[in-house]
Coordinates of C-alpha atoms in Angstrom, one line a residue:
M1 CA -63.1 -76.1 155.9
K2 CA -63.4 -79.7 157.4
K3 CA -65.2 -82.3 156.4
S4 CA -67.7 -82.1 158.2
T5 CA -68.7 -79.2 157.5
S6 CA -68.1 -80.1 153.4
L7 CA -70.9 -82.4 153.9
F8 CA -73.2 -80.4 156.3
V9 CA -73.2 -78.0 153.0
F10 CA -73.1 -79.8 151.1
L11 CA -76.6 -82.3 152.2
L12 CA -77.9 -78.4 152.8
L13 CA -77.8 -77.7 148.8
S14 CA -78.8 -81.0 147.5
F15 CA -81.6 -80.0 149.9
F16 CA -82.4 -76.9 148.7
V17 CA -81.7 -78.6 144.8
K18 CA -84.0 -81.2 144.8
A19 CA -84.1 -81.7 140.5
Q20 CA -80.1 -80.9 140.8
N21 CA -78.4 -83.8 139.9
K22 CA -75.1 -82.4 138.4
Y23 CA -72.1 -81.9 140.8
W24 CA -68.8 -80.6 140.6
V25 CA -66.0 -83.0 142.4
S26 CA -62.6 -80.6 143.5
F27 CA -59.3 -82.4 144.5
K28 CA -57.4 -81.8 147.2
D29 CA -53.9 -82.6 145.3
K30 CA -52.0 -84.0 141.9
A31 CA -50.4 -87.1 143.7
D32 CA -48.5 -89.1 142.0
V33 CA -48.0 -87.7 138.5
T34 CA -46.0 -86.9 136.1
F35 CA -46.2 -84.0 133.1
N36 CA -43.6 -82.5 130.6
P37 CA -44.2 -79.2 129.0
R38 CA -42.5 -79.4 126.8
E39 CA -44.5 -82.4 124.5
Y40 CA -48.0 -81.6 125.8
F41 CA -47.7 -77.6 124.7
D42 CA -46.6 -76.3 121.7
E43 CA -43.4 -74.7 120.9
R44 CA -45.5 -70.8 120.9
T45 CA -46.8 -71.7 124.8
I46 CA -42.9 -72.4 125.9
N47 CA -42.7 -69.0 124.0
Q48 CA -44.8 -66.6 125.8
R49 CA -44.4 -68.4 129.1
I50 CA -40.6 -67.6 128.7
A51 CA -41.4 -64.4 126.9
Q52 CA -43.9 -63.4 130.0
N53 CA -41.9 -64.9 133.3
I54 CA -44.5 -67.3 133.6
P55 CA -43.0 -71.3 135.0
L56 CA -43.1 -74.1 132.5
Y57 CA -43.6 -75.8 135.7
D58 CA -47.5 -74.6 137.2
S59 CA -49.3 -77.5 139.3
L60 CA -51.8 -75.9 137.4
D61 CA -51.2 -77.4 134.4
F62 CA -50.6 -81.4 135.1
P63 CA -52.8 -84.3 134.6
I64 CA -55.2 -85.5 137.1
N65 CA -54.7 -88.0 139.4
D66 CA -56.2 -91.4 137.0
S67 CA -56.5 -93.3 140.0
Y68 CA -58.8 -90.3 142.0
L69 CA -61.0 -89.9 138.5
L70 CA -61.2 -94.3 138.0
K71 CA -62.9 -94.5 142.4
V72 CA -65.1 -91.6 142.2
K73 CA -66.5 -92.9 138.2
S74 CA -66.9 -95.9 139.5
I75 CA -69.7 -94.1 142.1
V76 CA -71.5 -92.3 140.1
D77 CA -74.2 -92.0 137.4
S78 CA -71.1 -90.5 134.5
F79 CA -68.7 -87.8 133.9
S80 CA -69.0 -85.0 131.5
R81 CA -65.6 -82.8 132.0
S82 CA -62.3 -83.4 134.2
S83 CA -60.1 -79.5 134.0
R84 CA -56.0 -79.8 135.1
W85 CA -56.8 -76.1 135.8
L86 CA -59.6 -77.1 138.6
N87 CA -58.2 -80.2 139.5
G88 CA -61.9 -81.5 139.6
V89 CA -64.4 -83.3 137.6
A90 CA -68.2 -82.7 137.0
V91 CA -70.5 -85.8 137.3
F92 CA -73.7 -86.7 136.5
A93 CA -75.6 -88.9 140.3
G94 CA -77.7 -89.0 142.7
P95 CA -77.9 -86.8 145.9
A96 CA -77.2 -90.6 147.8
K97 CA -74.1 -91.5 146.0
M98 CA -72.9 -87.7 146.3
E99 CA -72.6 -88.5 149.8
I100 CA -70.5 -91.3 148.8
V101 CA -68.0 -89.0 147.3
S102 CA -68.3 -86.5 149.3
T103 CA -66.6 -88.3 152.2
L104 CA -63.4 -89.3 149.7
P105 CA -59.6 -89.0 151.7
F106 CA -58.3 -87.4 149.0
V107 CA -62.3 -85.3 147.4
K108 CA -62.0 -81.4 148.6
E109 CA -65.4 -80.2 148.0
V110 CA -68.5 -81.1 146.4
S111 CA -70.4 -78.5 144.7
P112 CA -73.7 -78.8 142.6
M113 CA -73.8 -77.6 139.1
S114 CA -76.7 -75.3 137.7
T115 CA -78.0 -75.6 133.7
A116 CA -79.1 -72.9 131.4
A117 CA -76.6 -71.0 128.3
Y118 CA -76.5 -67.4 127.3
C119 CA -74.8 -66.1 124.4
T120 CA -74.5 -62.4 124.4
S121 CA -75.9 -61.4 121.2
N122 CA -79.0 -58.6 120.7
K123 CA -81.3 -60.7 118.9
E124 CA -81.4 -57.3 115.9
E125 CA -79.9 -59.0 112.4
R126 CA -80.5 -57.1 109.4
P127 CA -79.9 -59.3 106.5
L128 CA -78.0 -56.5 103.7
E129 CA -78.4 -57.7 100.1
K130 CA -75.5 -55.5 99.3
L131 CA -74.2 -52.0 100.6
D132 CA -75.5 -49.1 100.8
E133 CA -74.7 -46.0 101.6
K134 CA -75.8 -45.8 105.2
S135 CA -74.2 -49.8 105.8
L136 CA -70.9 -49.2 104.2
T137 CA -70.9 -45.8 106.3
L138 CA -71.2 -48.5 109.6
L139 CA -68.5 -50.6 108.6
K140 CA -65.7 -48.5 108.5
Y141 CA -66.8 -46.4 111.3
Q142 CA -66.9 -49.9 113.4
T143 CA -63.1 -49.5 112.7
E144 CA -62.6 -46.2 112.5
R145 CA -63.5 -45.2 115.8
L146 CA -61.1 -46.8 117.3
Q147 CA -58.5 -45.1 114.9
G148 CA -58.5 -48.8 112.3
S149 CA -56.3 -46.2 109.8
T150 CA -53.7 -45.3 112.5
F151 CA -52.8 -49.3 112.5
T152 CA -52.7 -50.0 108.4
H153 CA -50.5 -47.0 108.4
Q154 CA -48.1 -48.8 110.4
G155 CA -48.4 -52.2 109.2
I156 CA -50.0 -53.8 111.3
D157 CA -52.5 -56.0 111.4
G158 CA -53.0 -58.5 114.5
K159 CA -49.6 -60.4 112.2
G160 CA -47.8 -62.8 114.8
I161 CA -50.7 -63.2 117.2
R162 CA -52.8 -65.6 117.8
I163 CA -56.5 -66.4 118.7
A164 CA -58.8 -68.5 120.1
V165 CA -62.3 -67.6 119.6
F166 CA -64.7 -69.4 121.9
D167 CA -69.1 -69.7 120.2
V168 CA -71.8 -71.6 119.5
G169 CA -71.1 -71.9 116.0
F170 CA -69.0 -70.7 113.1
R171 CA -71.7 -71.0 110.4
G172 CA -70.6 -71.3 107.0
A173 CA -67.9 -69.8 107.5
D174 CA -65.2 -72.6 105.7
K175 CA -66.6 -71.1 102.9
H176 CA -68.3 -67.2 103.7
P177 CA -65.6 -65.3 101.8
A178 CA -65.5 -62.3 104.5
F179 CA -62.6 -65.0 104.8
S180 CA -61.0 -65.6 101.9
H181 CA -58.2 -65.1 103.5
L182 CA -57.1 -66.6 106.7
R183 CA -58.6 -69.7 105.1
K184 CA -55.9 -68.7 102.0
E185 CA -53.5 -68.6 103.9
N186 CA -53.8 -71.2 106.7
R187 CA -54.6 -69.2 109.4
I188 CA -57.2 -71.2 111.2
I189 CA -54.8 -72.9 112.8
S190 CA -57.0 -75.4 114.4
T191 CA -60.7 -75.9 115.2
Y192 CA -63.1 -78.4 117.9
D193 CA -66.5 -78.3 118.1
F194 CA -66.7 -79.1 122.5
V195 CA -70.5 -79.6 122.3
K196 CA -70.6 -82.9 119.9
G197 CA -66.6 -84.3 120.7
N198 CA -64.9 -83.9 116.9
S199 CA -63.3 -80.9 115.0
N200 CA -66.3 -79.4 112.5
V201 CA -67.0 -76.3 114.0
Y202 CA -68.5 -74.6 110.6
K203 CA -72.5 -75.7 111.7
G204 CA -75.0 -74.6 114.2
H205 CA -75.5 -71.1 114.5
W206 CA -74.2 -67.9 113.0
H207 CA -72.7 -66.4 116.1
G208 CA -69.0 -67.0 116.0
T209 CA -69.4 -66.9 111.7
A210 CA -70.0 -63.1 113.0
T211 CA -67.2 -62.4 116.1
L212 CA -64.9 -63.6 113.5
S213 CA -65.6 -61.2 111.1
C214 CA -65.7 -58.7 113.6
I215 CA -61.5 -59.5 115.0
G216 CA -60.2 -60.7 111.3
G217 CA -63.1 -60.0 109.2
K218 CA -62.6 -58.6 105.7
I219 CA -65.3 -58.0 102.4
D220 CA -64.4 -56.3 99.0
S221 CA -61.3 -54.7 100.8
I222 CA -62.4 -53.6 103.4
N223 CA -61.8 -54.8 107.5
I224 CA -64.6 -56.3 109.0
G225 CA -61.7 -55.8 112.2
L226 CA -58.7 -54.8 112.9
A227 CA -56.6 -58.2 112.7
T228 CA -57.3 -59.4 109.3
G229 CA -53.7 -60.6 110.1
A230 CA -54.0 -63.4 112.6
E231 CA -54.2 -67.3 112.9
F232 CA -57.0 -68.1 114.6
L233 CA -58.1 -71.7 116.9
L234 CA -62.0 -71.3 116.6
A235 CA -63.9 -73.6 119.5
R236 CA -68.1 -74.3 119.3
T237 CA -68.0 -74.9 123.5
E238 CA -72.2 -74.0 122.5
N239 CA -75.1 -75.5 120.8
L240 CA -77.5 -72.2 121.6
F241 CA -81.3 -74.0 120.8
S242 CA -80.3 -77.0 123.1
E243 CA -77.0 -77.7 125.1
R244 CA -78.0 -77.2 128.7
Y245 CA -75.2 -79.0 130.5
S246 CA -72.1 -78.7 130.2
E247 CA -71.4 -75.0 128.8
E248 CA -69.5 -74.0 131.5
E249 CA -66.6 -77.1 131.6
N250 CA -66.9 -76.5 127.8
W251 CA -65.0 -73.4 128.3
L252 CA -63.0 -74.0 131.0
A253 CA -61.8 -77.0 128.8
A254 CA -61.6 -74.9 125.8
A255 CA -59.8 -72.1 127.5
E256 CA -57.2 -75.1 128.8
W257 CA -57.4 -76.0 124.3
A258 CA -56.0 -72.4 123.6
D259 CA -53.6 -72.6 125.8
K260 CA -52.2 -75.6 125.1
Q261 CA -53.0 -74.9 121.2
G262 CA -51.2 -71.5 121.9
A263 CA -53.2 -68.9 122.3
N264 CA -52.0 -65.0 122.6
I265 CA -55.4 -63.8 123.4
I266 CA -59.0 -65.6 123.5
S267 CA -62.1 -63.6 122.4
S268 CA -65.1 -64.8 124.0
S269 CA -69.1 -63.3 123.7
L270 CA -69.9 -65.7 126.3
G271 CA -71.7 -65.1 129.6
Y272 CA -73.4 -66.2 132.3
T273 CA -76.2 -64.6 134.5
H274 CA -79.6 -64.6 136.3
T275 CA -80.0 -68.3 135.3
R276 CA -77.5 -69.4 137.4
Y277 CA -76.7 -66.2 139.8
F278 CA -77.3 -63.7 141.4
T279 CA -75.7 -60.7 141.1
F280 CA -73.6 -60.6 143.9
Q281 CA -72.0 -63.5 142.7
M282 CA -70.7 -61.2 139.7
D283 CA -67.2 -61.4 142.3
G284 CA -65.1 -63.0 139.2
K285 CA -64.5 -65.4 142.0
T286 CA -67.5 -67.4 141.6
S287 CA -68.1 -69.7 139.1
L288 CA -66.9 -71.8 136.9
V289 CA -66.3 -69.5 133.9
A290 CA -64.6 -66.9 136.5
K291 CA -62.5 -69.5 137.2
A292 CA -60.8 -69.9 134.3
A293 CA -61.1 -67.1 132.5
T294 CA -58.1 -66.0 135.6
I295 CA -56.2 -69.0 135.3
A296 CA -56.5 -67.8 131.3
A297 CA -54.9 -64.9 132.1
S298 CA -51.8 -66.3 134.8
K299 CA -50.6 -68.1 132.0
G300 CA -49.9 -64.9 129.9
I301 CA -53.2 -64.7 127.4
L302 CA -55.3 -61.3 127.5
V303 CA -59.2 -62.3 127.8
V304 CA -61.7 -60.4 126.2
N305 CA -65.0 -61.1 127.3
S306 CA -68.4 -59.4 126.0
A307 CA -70.1 -57.9 129.1
G308 CA -74.2 -58.3 128.2
N309 CA -76.8 -56.7 127.2
E310 CA -79.3 -57.3 130.5
G311 CA -79.1 -53.5 130.1
M312 CA -82.8 -52.9 129.8
N313 CA -84.1 -56.5 132.4
S314 CA -83.8 -57.2 135.5
W315 CA -80.6 -57.8 136.2
Q316 CA -78.9 -55.9 134.8
F317 CA -75.6 -56.6 135.5
L318 CA -72.4 -57.7 134.1
V319 CA -72.5 -61.5 133.4
T320 CA -70.0 -63.8 134.4
P321 CA -66.9 -64.5 133.3
A322 CA -67.2 -60.5 132.9
D323 CA -67.0 -60.3 136.0
A324 CA -63.4 -61.8 136.9
D325 CA -60.8 -58.3 137.2
S326 CA -58.2 -60.0 134.6
V327 CA -60.5 -59.8 131.7
L328 CA -61.1 -57.2 130.0
T329 CA -64.5 -56.6 129.4
V330 CA -66.1 -54.8 126.6
G331 CA -69.6 -53.2 126.7
G332 CA -71.7 -51.5 123.8
T333 CA -72.2 -47.9 122.7
E334 CA -74.5 -46.6 119.3
P335 CA -71.5 -45.8 116.5
E336 CA -74.1 -41.8 115.6
N337 CA -73.5 -41.2 119.3
D338 CA -70.7 -42.8 121.4
C339 CA -73.1 -43.6 124.5
H340 CA -73.8 -46.2 126.3
I341 CA -75.6 -48.6 123.8
N342 CA -79.1 -49.3 126.0
F343 CA -79.2 -53.3 125.7
S344 CA -75.6 -53.2 127.0
S345 CA -75.2 -54.0 130.2
F346 CA -73.5 -52.1 133.6
G347 CA -70.7 -52.5 136.1
P348 CA -69.9 -52.4 138.4
T349 CA -68.7 -56.6 139.6
G350 CA -70.9 -57.7 142.4
N351 CA -67.5 -57.0 145.5
G352 CA -67.8 -53.1 142.7
G353 CA -65.0 -53.5 140.7
L354 CA -65.0 -51.4 137.5
K355 CA -66.3 -53.0 134.7
P356 CA -67.3 -52.5 132.2
N357 CA -63.2 -52.1 131.3
V358 CA -63.8 -50.6 127.7
S359 CA -66.3 -50.4 125.3
A360 CA -66.5 -50.4 121.6
C361 CA -69.2 -50.0 118.9
G362 CA -72.6 -52.4 120.0
R363 CA -74.1 -52.6 116.8
V364 CA -71.8 -53.8 113.8
V365 CA -71.0 -54.5 110.1
A366 CA -70.7 -58.5 110.8
A367 CA -70.4 -61.8 108.4
V368 CA -73.6 -64.2 109.3
S369 CA -73.3 -67.4 106.8
N370 CA -72.9 -66.7 103.9
K371 CA -74.4 -63.3 104.0
L372 CA -73.5 -59.3 105.9
A373 CA -76.7 -58.3 108.6
I374 CA -76.3 -55.5 110.5
V375 CA -76.0 -56.8 113.8
S376 CA -76.3 -55.5 117.4
G377 CA -74.4 -57.5 120.9
T378 CA -72.1 -56.2 122.9
S379 CA -70.9 -59.5 121.4
F380 CA -69.7 -58.2 118.4
A381 CA -68.1 -55.0 120.9
A382 CA -66.0 -58.2 122.7
P383 CA -64.4 -59.3 119.2
M384 CA -63.5 -55.5 118.3
I385 CA -61.2 -55.7 121.4
A386 CA -59.9 -58.6 120.3
G387 CA -58.8 -57.9 117.0
F388 CA -57.2 -53.7 118.5
A389 CA -55.3 -55.6 121.0
A390 CA -53.9 -58.3 118.5
C391 CA -52.7 -55.1 116.7
A392 CA -51.7 -53.2 119.6
W393 CA -49.5 -56.1 120.8
Q394 CA -48.1 -56.9 117.2
S395 CA -46.7 -52.8 117.7
N396 CA -45.3 -54.1 120.9
R397 CA -44.4 -57.8 121.2
K398 CA -42.2 -56.8 124.4
L399 CA -46.0 -56.3 126.6
T400 CA -47.3 -58.4 129.0
N401 CA -50.8 -59.2 128.8
M402 CA -52.0 -57.6 131.5
K403 CA -49.8 -54.8 131.1
L404 CA -51.2 -54.6 126.8
F405 CA -54.6 -54.9 129.3
D406 CA -53.2 -51.5 131.2
D407 CA -52.5 -49.7 127.9
I408 CA -56.0 -50.5 126.1
E409 CA -57.4 -48.4 129.3
K410 CA -55.3 -45.9 128.8
S411 CA -55.7 -45.8 125.0
S412 CA -59.6 -45.4 125.7
H413 CA -61.0 -41.9 124.0
L414 CA -61.8 -41.3 128.2
Y415 CA -58.9 -41.5 130.3
P416 CA -58.9 -41.0 133.1
Y417 CA -62.5 -40.6 133.2
Y418 CA -64.6 -44.0 134.1
D419 CA -67.7 -44.9 134.3
Y420 CA -70.4 -47.9 134.9
A421 CA -71.6 -47.5 131.7
H422 CA -68.9 -46.8 129.0
G423 CA -65.7 -48.3 131.5
F424 CA -62.8 -45.3 130.2
G425 CA -63.9 -45.8 127.1
I426 CA -63.1 -46.0 122.8
P427 CA -59.8 -47.6 122.3
Q428 CA -57.7 -45.7 120.7
A429 CA -54.6 -46.7 117.6
S430 CA -52.8 -43.5 117.7
W431 CA -51.6 -43.7 122.2
F432 CA -49.8 -46.7 120.7
F433 CA -47.4 -45.1 118.7
P434 CA -45.1 -41.4 120.0
T435 CA -46.9 -38.6 119.6
K436 CA -48.5 -38.4 123.1
H437 CA -49.6 -35.0 124.4
E438 CA -51.1 -32.8 127.1
A439 CA -55.0 -32.8 126.8
E440 CA -55.2 -29.1 126.6
A441 CA -58.4 -28.0 128.8
T442 CA -62.0 -27.5 128.0
F443 CA -63.3 -26.3 130.7
D444 CA -63.4 -24.6 134.6
F445 CA -65.3 -25.1 137.6
V446 CA -66.1 -22.1 139.0
I447 CA -66.7 -22.0 143.2
I448 CA -68.8 -19.6 144.5
N449 CA -69.8 -19.9 147.8
T450 CA -71.4 -22.9 148.2
D451 CA -71.9 -24.0 144.2
I452 CA -69.9 -24.9 141.9
K453 CA -70.6 -24.8 137.9
V454 CA -68.5 -25.7 135.3
F455 CA -68.0 -23.7 132.6
L456 CA -66.8 -25.2 128.4
R457 CA -64.2 -23.1 127.1
E458 CA -65.0 -20.3 124.9
E459 CA -62.6 -22.0 122.1
Y460 CA -64.4 -25.1 123.0
S461 CA -68.7 -24.1 123.1
Y462 CA -69.3 -25.0 119.8
P463 CA -72.0 -26.3 117.6
E464 CA -72.6 -30.2 117.1
T465 CA -70.8 -30.7 113.1
E466 CA -70.6 -33.7 111.0
S467 CA -68.3 -36.3 111.4
V468 CA -66.5 -37.4 108.4
L469 CA -67.8 -40.8 107.6
G470 CA -71.0 -39.2 108.0
Y471 CA -71.7 -38.8 111.9
K472 CA -73.2 -36.3 115.0
A473 CA -69.5 -35.5 116.1
R474 CA -72.9 -35.4 119.1
R475 CA -70.0 -33.6 121.9
N476 CA -70.9 -35.2 124.6
F477 CA -69.6 -34.0 128.6
Y478 CA -68.8 -36.5 131.5
Y479 CA -69.4 -36.3 134.6
K480 CA -69.0 -38.4 137.7
I481 CA -69.7 -38.5 141.8
E482 CA -67.3 -40.8 143.7
N483 CA -67.4 -41.5 147.6
A484 CA -64.6 -42.0 149.1
N485 CA -64.0 -45.8 148.6
G486 CA -64.0 -45.0 144.1
T487 CA -67.7 -46.5 144.2
I488 CA -70.1 -44.2 141.6
K489 CA -72.7 -42.9 142.9
K490 CA -73.7 -40.7 140.5
Y491 CA -72.9 -40.8 136.3
A492 CA -74.4 -39.1 133.9
V493 CA -73.7 -37.9 129.9
L494 CA -74.9 -34.5 128.2
L495 CA -75.1 -33.0 125.0
A496 CA -72.5 -30.2 125.0
E497 CA -75.1 -28.2 123.6
N498 CA -74.7 -24.8 126.9
K499 CA -71.5 -23.0 127.8
E500 CA -72.6 -23.8 131.4
M501 CA -72.7 -27.3 131.8
L502 CA -73.4 -28.7 135.0
H503 CA -74.1 -26.9 138.3
L504 CA -74.3 -28.7 141.5
F505 CA -74.1 -27.6 145.1
T506 CA -71.6 -28.5 147.6
D507 CA -74.4 -29.5 150.3
D508 CA -75.3 -32.3 148.6
F509 CA -71.8 -34.0 148.7
L510 CA -70.3 -36.0 152.0
P511 CA -67.5 -35.9 152.9
G512 CA -64.7 -37.6 150.6
E513 CA -66.1 -37.8 147.6
I514 CA -65.5 -36.5 144.5
L515 CA -66.8 -34.5 141.7
T516 CA -64.6 -35.7 138.4
V517 CA -65.1 -34.2 135.4
H518 CA -64.4 -35.0 130.8
F519 CA -65.0 -33.2 127.8
E520 CA -63.0 -33.8 123.9
G521 CA -59.9 -35.4 126.3
Y522 CA -59.8 -33.3 129.1
T523 CA -60.2 -34.7 132.7
K524 CA -60.3 -33.1 136.1
S525 CA -61.6 -34.4 139.8
L526 CA -62.6 -31.6 142.5
D527 CA -62.4 -32.8 145.9
V528 CA -66.0 -31.2 147.5
H529 CA -65.1 -32.1 151.4
D530 CA -61.4 -29.3 150.7
L531 CA -64.3 -26.8 149.9
K532 CA -66.5 -26.7 153.0

């Protein structure tokens, strides 16, 4: 973009955002800087990049040119955070000063920044004085729905995997019994509070304590999450109640810190929505955190983020950075029926991409402060998947992060079926061990003139039964209609209580539209246009 055009856009934005006094300044290059990756990175980072054939000398990792920073600092009122990856800095200043900054020869672009934070936990919290029968059932179910015992029987608990957890605080995690095994074995490797600028993250909100427990916590020898043998990096990136200016920069800084510290996985239950973006901007390319998450994935890190809790609000759609294509985005399901839990955000992305990717329980038992509680939110579904991912990666360390991403999708109970509420469904541990077999047909398409009917096969026409953990084994019948470019026109989940499950008409389909049905592990598609 020409300088004059950039300045025009900047002045136009300044006109519409009169109260805005925070800006992101992007630089054109990193001229005259030096960088030694073996001095800068943890040895684990070096090993991870070599294992995944990722270059050690990447200009994204090079430091920012100090002279650029000093010149900008001499003009603006103050700095917030700078970023190696994005080669820029957040600053505070008035429009007149920023007009001067925008004309500097090394400045690529100046962009106004918005404010307001969002945490992807639902507000519901039910403290538990003790684990009664119902809560104990839920505690066991939240891992077993992912087939956690399959990992356990294989001796897999996430050992050797380092997980960075980004949240609003880990209050009480340094004393909570759910993490005694982590403290005893010194597996909380490093901590940093990006809000206050110190290493004490054990304050603020309990939300991070809960998400950490959903990855690697255990209570009375029962796993809360699956990766009880993993190592952890804890980053406080937000102040839930008062921080309104630097949460996205903190997320970006924490991602760079996690990469430097040798993280294999980032688990984030944070996101940003209508307070600063429009739904069409949920395209994986617009927000600062989406850019940061994409770069983190390019560094060999598996980035896991919750989809958000906007399903019942006017926004409805997922949050950022869950919109980034290379982020494993996790929606929430209702434990009692495996269906989309009402608050979980829907896909697709602003540019039509499939989201969420997978799902997990959106209501769980977790550690909060000095007790346990039943909590709700995709905030807790995402760390359940992060723990699952750590175990899956331990089972095969030759996988790259994006191959692992792909395998987790393929392991899910609905795959290859997907929709904008469930993604590919709930990942299953058994997929990662050599006992796979072809899915048996559970239904038939019957075409009569212009009628399309789907019948359950006789052996699958039985009433619902109880699961071993006490939940109703609701038999869900999924179907969707998508057009020729892959956009889902309609999707639904039905209770399989009749032999005839679906009755549609070919005249209701446009050319190129495809009907896909999933039931009991079997998926089949029908190109209706071929019938006409």
